[in-house]
C-alpha atoms as one frame of an Amber mdcrd trajectory, in Angstrom:
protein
  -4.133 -17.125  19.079  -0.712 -18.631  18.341   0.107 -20.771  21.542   3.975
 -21.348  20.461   6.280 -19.477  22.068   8.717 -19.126  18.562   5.247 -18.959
  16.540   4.777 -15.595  18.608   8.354 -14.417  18.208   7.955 -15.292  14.518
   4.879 -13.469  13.886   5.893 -10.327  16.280   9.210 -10.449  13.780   6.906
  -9.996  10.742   4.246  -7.438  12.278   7.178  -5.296  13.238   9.249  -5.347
   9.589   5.621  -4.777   8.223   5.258  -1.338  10.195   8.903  -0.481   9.970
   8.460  -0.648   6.166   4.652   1.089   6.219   5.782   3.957   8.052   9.323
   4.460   6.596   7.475   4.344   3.205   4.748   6.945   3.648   7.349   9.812
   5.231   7.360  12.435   3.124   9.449  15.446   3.876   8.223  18.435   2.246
   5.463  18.108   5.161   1.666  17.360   3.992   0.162  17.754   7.358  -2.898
  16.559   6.365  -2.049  13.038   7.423   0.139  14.157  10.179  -2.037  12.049
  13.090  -1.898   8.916  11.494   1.802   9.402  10.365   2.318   9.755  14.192
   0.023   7.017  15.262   1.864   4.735  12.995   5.347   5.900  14.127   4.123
   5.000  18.037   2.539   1.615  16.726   6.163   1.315  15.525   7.523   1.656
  18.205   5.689  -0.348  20.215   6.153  -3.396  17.410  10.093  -3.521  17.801
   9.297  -3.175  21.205   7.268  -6.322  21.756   9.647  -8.428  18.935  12.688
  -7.496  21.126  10.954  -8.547  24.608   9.424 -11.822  22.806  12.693 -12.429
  21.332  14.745 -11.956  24.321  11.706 -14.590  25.944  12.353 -16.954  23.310
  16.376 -16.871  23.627  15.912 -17.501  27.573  13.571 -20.562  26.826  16.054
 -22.033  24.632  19.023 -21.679  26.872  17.230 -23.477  29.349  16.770 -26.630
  27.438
């Protein structure tokens, strides 16, 4: 577990480019369903990702205003 508050907004950063790029890569559209439940679980995970990176980031800006 990374204690560090910018070690956290770092590696949030990085896990959220990673499944930007993984699920912007695999989108195929001529539609293969067969992989249609991971493509969405993916998307959500996405989702979730920027999410987290823009409430860790917004976290980290605070914290460095205040010194």
């Amino acid at each position: 577990m990374i204690k560090s508050l910018k070690g956290q907004f770092i590696l949030s950063i990085f896990v959220a480019i990673g499944f930007v790029y993984s699920t912007f890569s695999t989108i195929e559209f001529t539609g293969d369903e067969r992989f249609l439940s991971v493509r969405v679980l993916f998307f959500f995970i996405m989702i979730l990702s920027v999410f987290n990176a823009g409430l860790l980031s917004e976290k980290y800006i605070q914290t460095r205003k205040k010194k």
